[in-house]
Amino acid sequence: MADSYIILDGKKIANEIKDEIASEVKSIVSVGGKTPHLAAILVGDDGASQTYVNNKIKACTRVGFEYTLLNFPATISEAKLISEIERINNDDDIDGLIVQLPLPAHVSSAKVTECIRPEKDVDGFTNLNYGRITSNNPGLMPATPYGILELLKRYNIDIKGRHCVMVGNSRTVGAPMSIIMSYHEYATVTVCHIHTQKLEEFTRQADILIVATGKPGLIKGDMVKEGVVVVDVGITRIETDENERGYYLKGDVEFGQVAPKASYITPVPGGVGPMTIASLLLNTLKATRNGAAHSA
Ligand code: NAD
């Protein structure tokens, strides 16, 4: 048994990144540069989405960004939503735009996302930014994979030549993460998903195991090897009577079983979530710099 594991403390690292961004914003503004400005579109009144957007707004305030929140009713038409996005695309004061997902069923998330100007797409979801992952000069990287990579790097975790097993192949997390780990970081990558048979045969081979499935507790202690580095992306609300909120958050990894075998492991909450927000801020800063460069 690994005698102790190290927590990959996303909250702490995200706070360090926010401090770095805040001091950069101060120095940009002190020489008359533009204050970065992030806009968020929230459709409907889903509680989890509201929480995510509020956390992003709080983070903007903390680092000295301006923010604009546009909250539309769930009945908004796709055409109206797209026209709002186009308005923001053409607003020179706004550097970054996020459209909080999920959107109501009558609105196509893919179509709406694709309407965001790639230069302002700080979630990194548009096809152009997605495709540019496989370029040596990536654009705005998908925020969650970018945050995970930053977390691993700040803990000096070796990636090159190691076997990374990615469980989940979603467009927003698993697929781009697997590309980044192989193309940019030279890990040997295995991608598993819902149709993978004998998942445990793959997860047991992982030097670095990244799990993004939304299936709470999917990865048990007997599915990993000693010394594995574990990144748990999953966040599921589990109902409970034991706290006032009425729920607690659970990851895709059975932490109590897996942590004793791991060398490093992310907690849920406090692991990947804060890093995703930090990446959004980094992307917004990059978008502001790029915008300033284009308008200079
Ligand atoms: P998704 O539903 O789009 O994709 C889930 C993926 O898991 C799919 O590739 C599917 O094939 C795979 N999968 C499902 N069940 C599986 C199983 N039994 N075995 C193997 N693979 C299985 O989800 P997503 O958007 O990638 O999100 C996954 C989780 O990560 C969710 O809990 C989500 O809330 C969370 N998430 C967290 C952050 C963050 O910042 N912390 C960001 C994005 C997503």
Tab-separated table of C-alpha atoms and ligand atoms in Angstrom:
chain	number	residue	atom	x	y	z
A	1	MET	CA	0.000	0.000	0.000
A	2	ALA	CA	1.205	3.531	-0.754
A	3	ASP	CA	1.726	4.855	2.791
A	4	SER	CA	0.306	8.278	2.131
A	5	TYR	CA	-1.304	10.182	-0.651
A	6	ILE	CA	-1.072	13.829	-1.580
A	7	ILE	CA	-4.239	15.796	-2.221
A	8	LEU	CA	-4.217	17.625	-5.548
A	9	ASP	CA	-5.634	20.736	-3.968
A	10	GLY	CA	-7.444	22.475	-6.811
A	11	LYS	CA	-8.854	25.107	-4.528
A	12	LYS	CA	-5.407	26.144	-3.314
A	13	ILE	CA	-3.841	26.133	-6.791
A	14	ALA	CA	-6.821	28.003	-8.261
A	15	ASN	CA	-6.358	30.662	-5.560
A	16	GLU	CA	-2.675	30.966	-6.477
A	17	ILE	CA	-3.635	31.391	-10.135
A	18	LYS	CA	-6.247	33.995	-9.191
A	19	ASP	CA	-3.620	35.947	-7.221
A	20	GLU	CA	-1.324	35.864	-10.265
A	21	ILE	CA	-4.145	37.048	-12.541
A	22	ALA	CA	-5.195	39.790	-10.102
A	23	SER	CA	-1.690	41.216	-10.013
A	24	GLU	CA	-1.466	41.059	-13.807
A	25	VAL	CA	-4.799	42.880	-14.138
A	26	LYS	CA	-3.532	45.565	-11.785
A	27	SER	CA	-0.407	46.099	-13.841
A	28	ILE	CA	-2.355	46.132	-17.146
A	29	VAL	CA	-4.799	48.690	-15.789
A	30	SER	CA	-2.039	50.795	-14.196
A	31	VAL	CA	-0.605	51.487	-17.642
A	32	GLY	CA	-3.995	52.344	-19.109
A	33	GLY	CA	-4.748	48.877	-20.499
A	34	LYS	CA	-8.180	47.343	-20.746
A	35	THR	CA	-9.864	45.647	-17.780
A	36	PRO	CA	-10.816	42.104	-18.884
A	37	HIS	CA	-14.569	41.692	-19.196
A	38	LEU	CA	-16.381	38.344	-19.091
A	39	ALA	CA	-20.043	37.932	-20.028
A	40	ALA	CA	-22.121	34.930	-18.972
A	41	ILE	CA	-25.429	33.835	-20.443
A	42	LEU	CA	-27.670	31.812	-18.162
A	43	VAL	CA	-30.933	30.420	-19.493
A	44	GLY	CA	-33.652	29.279	-17.087
A	45	ASP	CA	-33.440	28.799	-13.338
A	46	ASP	CA	-31.649	25.488	-12.850
A	47	GLY	CA	-30.098	25.588	-9.369
A	48	ALA	CA	-26.805	23.906	-10.286
A	49	SER	CA	-26.292	26.195	-13.298
A	50	GLN	CA	-26.996	29.254	-11.137
A	51	THR	CA	-24.401	28.067	-8.626
A	52	TYR	CA	-21.786	27.533	-11.366
A	53	VAL	CA	-22.431	30.985	-12.855
A	54	ASN	CA	-22.348	32.652	-9.433
A	55	ASN	CA	-18.988	31.014	-8.713
A	56	LYS	CA	-17.645	32.361	-12.008
A	57	ILE	CA	-18.900	35.855	-11.193
A	58	LYS	CA	-17.313	35.690	-7.735
A	59	ALA	CA	-14.029	34.673	-9.335
A	60	CYS	CA	-14.195	37.609	-11.772
A	61	THR	CA	-14.726	40.021	-8.913
A	62	ARG	CA	-11.822	38.504	-6.995
A	63	VAL	CA	-9.328	39.064	-9.843
A	64	GLY	CA	-10.598	42.507	-10.859
A	65	PHE	CA	-12.402	41.523	-14.072
A	66	GLU	CA	-15.620	43.167	-15.109
A	67	TYR	CA	-18.519	40.801	-15.685
A	68	THR	CA	-21.956	40.940	-17.214
A	69	LEU	CA	-24.608	38.358	-16.417
A	70	LEU	CA	-27.459	37.944	-18.881
A	71	ASN	CA	-30.209	35.776	-17.460
A	72	PHE	CA	-32.959	34.719	-19.876
A	73	PRO	CA	-36.118	32.732	-19.201
A	74	ALA	CA	-36.163	29.046	-20.215
A	75	THR	CA	-38.734	29.959	-22.875
A	76	ILE	CA	-36.274	32.109	-24.866
A	77	SER	CA	-36.212	31.141	-28.552
A	78	GLU	CA	-33.057	29.843	-30.184
A	79	ALA	CA	-33.101	32.769	-32.620
A	80	LYS	CA	-33.305	35.338	-29.817
A	81	LEU	CA	-30.478	33.646	-27.921
A	82	ILE	CA	-28.309	33.645	-31.039
A	83	SER	CA	-29.041	37.334	-31.638
A	84	GLU	CA	-27.927	38.097	-28.055
A	85	ILE	CA	-24.701	36.168	-28.661
A	86	GLU	CA	-24.114	38.104	-31.864
A	87	ARG	CA	-24.608	41.352	-29.993
A	88	ILE	CA	-21.921	40.338	-27.503
A	89	ASN	CA	-19.674	39.096	-30.329
A	90	ASN	CA	-19.751	42.642	-31.703
A	91	ASP	CA	-19.325	44.404	-28.364
A	92	ASP	CA	-15.676	45.463	-28.222
A	93	ASP	CA	-15.822	45.932	-24.472
A	94	ILE	CA	-16.579	42.244	-23.818
A	95	ASP	CA	-13.558	39.940	-24.143
A	96	GLY	CA	-14.988	36.575	-23.166
A	97	LEU	CA	-18.406	34.909	-23.348
A	98	ILE	CA	-19.701	31.749	-21.740
A	99	VAL	CA	-23.095	30.194	-22.330
A	100	GLN	CA	-23.857	28.045	-19.313
A	101	LEU	CA	-24.942	24.522	-20.317
A	102	PRO	CA	-27.292	22.706	-20.318
A	103	LEU	CA	-29.725	24.732	-22.410
A	104	PRO	CA	-33.464	23.959	-22.631
A	105	ALA	CA	-34.367	21.072	-24.944
A	106	HIS	CA	-35.814	23.330	-27.688
A	107	VAL	CA	-32.430	25.063	-28.112
A	108	SER	CA	-29.509	23.328	-29.850
A	109	SER	CA	-26.432	23.637	-27.599
A	110	ALA	CA	-24.149	22.767	-30.501
A	111	LYS	CA	-25.651	25.447	-32.746
A	112	VAL	CA	-25.650	28.110	-30.034
A	113	THR	CA	-22.078	27.342	-28.953
A	114	GLU	CA	-20.889	27.573	-32.534
A	115	CYS	CA	-22.247	31.130	-32.754
A	116	ILE	CA	-19.764	32.400	-30.164
A	117	ARG	CA	-16.861	34.235	-31.774
A	118	PRO	CA	-13.880	31.875	-31.287
A	119	GLU	CA	-11.761	34.783	-29.984
A	120	LYS	CA	-14.282	35.224	-27.133
A	121	ASP	CA	-14.982	31.506	-26.576
A	122	VAL	CA	-13.305	31.215	-23.168
A	123	ASP	CA	-14.906	27.814	-22.514
A	124	GLY	CA	-13.015	26.570	-25.573
A	125	PHE	CA	-16.094	24.791	-26.962
A	126	THR	CA	-16.289	26.123	-30.535
A	127	ASN	CA	-15.117	23.881	-33.366
A	128	LEU	CA	-12.239	26.214	-34.184
A	129	ASN	CA	-10.783	26.210	-30.668
A	130	TYR	CA	-11.449	22.491	-30.419
A	131	GLY	CA	-9.585	21.811	-33.652
A	132	ARG	CA	-6.735	24.047	-32.594
A	133	ILE	CA	-5.988	21.725	-29.662
A	134	THR	CA	-4.016	19.719	-32.197
A	135	SER	CA	-2.039	22.739	-33.305
A	136	ASN	CA	1.267	23.823	-31.861
A	137	ASN	CA	-0.358	27.180	-31.261
A	138	PRO	CA	-3.629	26.285	-29.509
A	139	GLY	CA	-6.350	28.917	-29.258
A	140	LEU	CA	-8.525	29.069	-26.159
A	141	MET	CA	-8.240	25.557	-24.698
A	142	PRO	CA	-11.319	23.771	-23.305
A	143	ALA	CA	-11.445	25.013	-19.727
A	144	THR	CA	-11.723	21.762	-17.762
A	145	PRO	CA	-8.909	19.862	-19.538
A	146	TYR	CA	-6.757	23.007	-19.390
A	147	GLY	CA	-7.396	23.233	-15.639
A	148	ILE	CA	-6.550	19.572	-15.069
A	149	LEU	CA	-3.296	19.906	-16.986
A	150	GLU	CA	-2.359	23.018	-15.006
A	151	LEU	CA	-3.096	21.175	-11.739
A	152	LEU	CA	-0.873	18.227	-12.705
A	153	LYS	CA	1.905	20.572	-13.801
A	154	ARG	CA	1.830	22.663	-10.645
A	155	TYR	CA	2.325	19.462	-8.629
A	156	ASN	CA	5.240	18.543	-10.943
A	157	ILE	CA	3.623	15.278	-11.927
A	158	ASP	CA	5.484	13.485	-14.702
A	159	ILE	CA	3.255	12.893	-17.686
A	160	LYS	CA	5.596	12.118	-20.587
A	161	GLY	CA	5.721	8.396	-21.366
A	162	ARG	CA	3.289	7.455	-18.612
A	163	HIS	CA	0.067	5.594	-19.206
A	164	CYS	CA	-2.924	7.916	-18.866
A	165	VAL	CA	-6.295	6.199	-18.792
A	166	MET	CA	-9.147	8.588	-19.529
A	167	VAL	CA	-12.571	7.300	-18.498
A	168	GLY	CA	-15.199	9.266	-20.426
A	169	ASN	CA	-14.946	10.622	-23.964
A	170	SER	CA	-17.308	13.614	-23.869
A	171	ARG	CA	-16.708	16.534	-26.181
A	172	THR	CA	-16.142	18.950	-23.303
A	173	VAL	CA	-13.892	16.870	-21.042
A	174	GLY	CA	-12.782	13.341	-21.956
A	175	ALA	CA	-12.087	13.714	-25.667
A	176	PRO	CA	-10.089	16.978	-25.514
A	177	MET	CA	-8.261	15.805	-22.374
A	178	SER	CA	-7.120	12.632	-24.112
A	179	ILE	CA	-5.865	14.624	-27.107
A	180	ILE	CA	-3.989	17.101	-24.917
A	181	MET	CA	-2.370	14.308	-22.890
A	182	SER	CA	-1.156	12.465	-25.976
A	183	TYR	CA	-0.486	15.253	-28.467
A	184	HIS	CA	0.987	17.910	-26.174
A	185	GLU	CA	2.189	15.938	-23.166
A	186	TYR	CA	3.335	12.659	-24.800
A	187	ALA	CA	1.490	10.364	-22.427
A	188	THR	CA	0.413	6.981	-23.739
A	189	VAL	CA	-3.347	7.365	-23.637
A	190	THR	CA	-6.197	4.879	-23.407
A	191	VAL	CA	-9.725	6.272	-23.726
A	192	CYS	CA	-12.576	4.326	-22.099
A	193	HIS	CA	-16.294	5.080	-22.302
A	194	ILE	CA	-19.729	3.631	-21.733
A	195	HIS	CA	-19.146	0.860	-24.306
A	196	THR	CA	-15.760	-0.195	-22.908
A	197	GLN	CA	-15.837	-3.786	-21.746
A	198	LYS	CA	-13.977	-4.819	-18.584
A	199	LEU	CA	-13.254	-1.226	-17.600
A	200	GLU	CA	-11.216	-2.378	-14.601
A	201	GLU	CA	-8.676	-4.083	-16.880
A	202	PHE	CA	-7.825	-0.658	-18.283
A	203	THR	CA	-8.087	1.429	-15.140
A	204	ARG	CA	-5.702	-0.956	-13.336
A	205	GLN	CA	-3.023	-0.122	-15.911
A	206	ALA	CA	-3.234	3.608	-15.301
A	207	ASP	CA	-0.290	5.625	-14.014
A	208	ILE	CA	-2.603	8.632	-14.343
A	209	LEU	CA	-6.329	7.977	-14.149
A	210	ILE	CA	-8.721	10.761	-15.156
A	211	VAL	CA	-12.411	10.049	-14.677
A	212	ALA	CA	-15.231	12.159	-16.144
A	213	THR	CA	-18.409	10.104	-16.347
A	214	GLY	CA	-20.978	11.603	-13.977
A	215	LYS	CA	-21.403	8.103	-12.467
A	216	PRO	CA	-20.806	8.642	-8.740
A	217	GLY	CA	-18.453	6.112	-7.170
A	218	LEU	CA	-17.812	4.275	-10.468
A	219	ILE	CA	-14.113	3.714	-9.704
A	220	LYS	CA	-13.595	1.388	-6.726
A	221	GLY	CA	-10.432	0.572	-4.814
A	222	ASP	CA	-9.823	-2.723	-6.646
A	223	MET	CA	-9.870	-0.938	-10.033
A	224	VAL	CA	-6.596	0.961	-9.544
A	225	LYS	CA	-2.968	0.080	-8.965
A	226	GLU	CA	-0.700	1.299	-6.160
A	227	GLY	CA	0.817	4.729	-6.750
A	228	VAL	CA	-1.724	5.888	-9.324
A	229	VAL	CA	-2.378	9.612	-9.812
A	230	VAL	CA	-6.157	10.110	-9.759
A	231	VAL	CA	-8.105	13.049	-11.158
A	232	ASP	CA	-11.824	12.920	-10.441
A	233	VAL	CA	-13.785	15.291	-12.661
A	234	GLY	CA	-17.241	14.022	-11.726
A	235	ILE	CA	-19.622	16.128	-9.688
A	236	THR	CA	-23.027	14.676	-8.871
A	237	ARG	CA	-25.523	16.111	-6.420
A	238	ILE	CA	-26.687	13.381	-4.063
A	239	GLU	CA	-29.809	14.181	-2.074
A	240	THR	CA	-29.558	14.045	1.688
A	241	ASP	CA	-31.536	15.108	4.751
A	242	GLU	CA	-28.335	15.641	6.689
A	243	ASN	CA	-27.587	19.208	5.669
A	244	GLU	CA	-29.564	22.347	4.960
A	245	ARG	CA	-28.737	22.398	1.263
A	246	GLY	CA	-30.422	19.026	0.847
A	247	TYR	CA	-27.573	17.521	-1.157
A	248	TYR	CA	-23.867	16.760	-1.096
A	249	LEU	CA	-21.429	16.471	-3.988
A	250	LYS	CA	-19.922	13.128	-4.954
A	251	GLY	CA	-17.264	12.357	-7.503
A	252	ASP	CA	-16.887	9.431	-9.885
A	253	VAL	CA	-14.191	7.891	-7.689
A	254	GLU	CA	-14.891	6.063	-4.408
A	255	PHE	CA	-12.432	8.285	-2.568
A	256	GLY	CA	-12.201	6.261	0.673
A	257	GLN	CA	-11.198	3.096	-1.221
A	258	VAL	CA	-9.011	4.641	-3.911
A	259	ALA	CA	-7.071	7.317	-1.983
A	260	PRO	CA	-5.042	4.845	0.156
A	261	LYS	CA	-3.635	3.286	-3.032
A	262	ALA	CA	-3.010	6.594	-4.810
A	263	SER	CA	0.089	8.777	-4.807
A	264	TYR	CA	-1.939	11.889	-5.675
A	265	ILE	CA	-5.694	12.351	-5.802
A	266	THR	CA	-8.169	15.219	-6.295
A	267	PRO	CA	-10.949	15.714	-3.759
A	268	VAL	CA	-14.578	16.400	-4.744
A	269	PRO	CA	-15.375	19.188	-4.210
A	270	GLY	CA	-12.197	21.288	-4.222
A	271	GLY	CA	-10.278	19.528	-6.988
A	272	VAL	CA	-11.102	19.999	-10.654
A	273	GLY	CA	-14.042	22.415	-10.180
A	274	PRO	CA	-12.003	25.406	-8.963
A	275	MET	CA	-9.373	24.704	-11.631
A	276	THR	CA	-12.007	24.925	-14.373
A	277	ILE	CA	-12.926	28.397	-13.131
A	278	ALA	CA	-9.257	29.398	-12.940
A	279	SER	CA	-8.859	28.289	-16.583
A	280	LEU	CA	-11.824	30.397	-17.608
A	281	LEU	CA	-10.106	33.390	-16.051
A	282	LEU	CA	-6.801	32.528	-17.768
A	283	ASN	CA	-8.626	32.204	-21.086
A	284	THR	CA	-10.390	35.543	-20.540
A	285	LEU	CA	-7.069	37.223	-19.821
A	286	LYS	CA	-5.637	35.663	-22.990
A	287	ALA	CA	-8.687	36.798	-24.994
A	288	THR	CA	-8.248	40.333	-23.646
A	289	ARG	CA	-4.564	40.368	-24.586
A	290	ASN	CA	-5.367	39.013	-28.060
A	291	GLY	CA	-8.173	41.552	-28.515
A	292	ALA	CA	-5.873	44.379	-27.456
A	293	ALA	CA	-3.237	43.103	-29.865
A	294	HIS	CA	-5.735	43.068	-32.753
A	295	SER	CA	-7.095	46.524	-32.052
A	296	ALA	CA	-3.626	48.076	-31.530
B	1	NAD	P1	-21.099	13.443	-20.367
B	1	NAD	O1	-22.381	12.873	-19.863
B	1	NAD	O2	-21.071	14.341	-21.536
B	1	NAD	O3	-20.123	12.227	-20.685
B	1	NAD	C1	-19.994	11.141	-19.835
B	1	NAD	C2	-18.928	10.225	-20.376
B	1	NAD	O4	-18.782	9.142	-19.471
B	1	NAD	C3	-19.261	9.621	-21.731
B	1	NAD	O5	-18.095	9.624	-22.528
B	1	NAD	C4	-19.673	8.180	-21.407
B	1	NAD	O6	-19.352	7.282	-22.458
B	1	NAD	C5	-18.835	7.909	-20.176
B	1	NAD	N1	-19.428	6.925	-19.260
B	1	NAD	C6	-20.648	6.978	-18.685
B	1	NAD	N2	-20.835	5.874	-17.925
B	1	NAD	C7	-19.724	5.147	-18.006
B	1	NAD	C8	-19.329	3.908	-17.453
B	1	NAD	N3	-20.145	3.195	-16.652
B	1	NAD	N4	-18.096	3.424	-17.768
B	1	NAD	C9	-17.275	4.132	-18.587
B	1	NAD	N5	-17.603	5.305	-19.142
B	1	NAD	C10	-18.812	5.806	-18.856
B	1	NAD	O7	-20.418	14.130	-19.101
B	1	NAD	P2	-19.268	15.250	-18.990
B	1	NAD	O8	-19.791	16.544	-19.420
B	1	NAD	O9	-17.996	14.742	-19.564
B	1	NAD	O10	-19.141	15.311	-17.399
B	1	NAD	C11	-18.770	14.174	-16.652
B	1	NAD	C12	-18.796	14.537	-15.187
B	1	NAD	O11	-17.874	15.584	-14.942
B	1	NAD	C13	-20.152	15.069	-14.687
B	1	NAD	O12	-20.324	14.652	-13.343
B	1	NAD	C14	-19.987	16.566	-14.750
B	1	NAD	O13	-20.813	17.245	-13.820
B	1	NAD	C15	-18.542	16.691	-14.355
B	1	NAD	N6	-17.882	17.910	-14.847
B	1	NAD	C16	-17.176	18.596	-13.941
B	1	NAD	C17	-16.496	19.722	-14.333
B	1	NAD	C18	-15.696	20.457	-13.328
B	1	NAD	O14	-15.311	21.584	-13.574
B	1	NAD	N7	-15.384	19.854	-12.192
B	1	NAD	C19	-16.549	20.169	-15.657
B	1	NAD	C20	-17.285	19.417	-16.577
B	1	NAD	C21	-17.938	18.278	-16.155
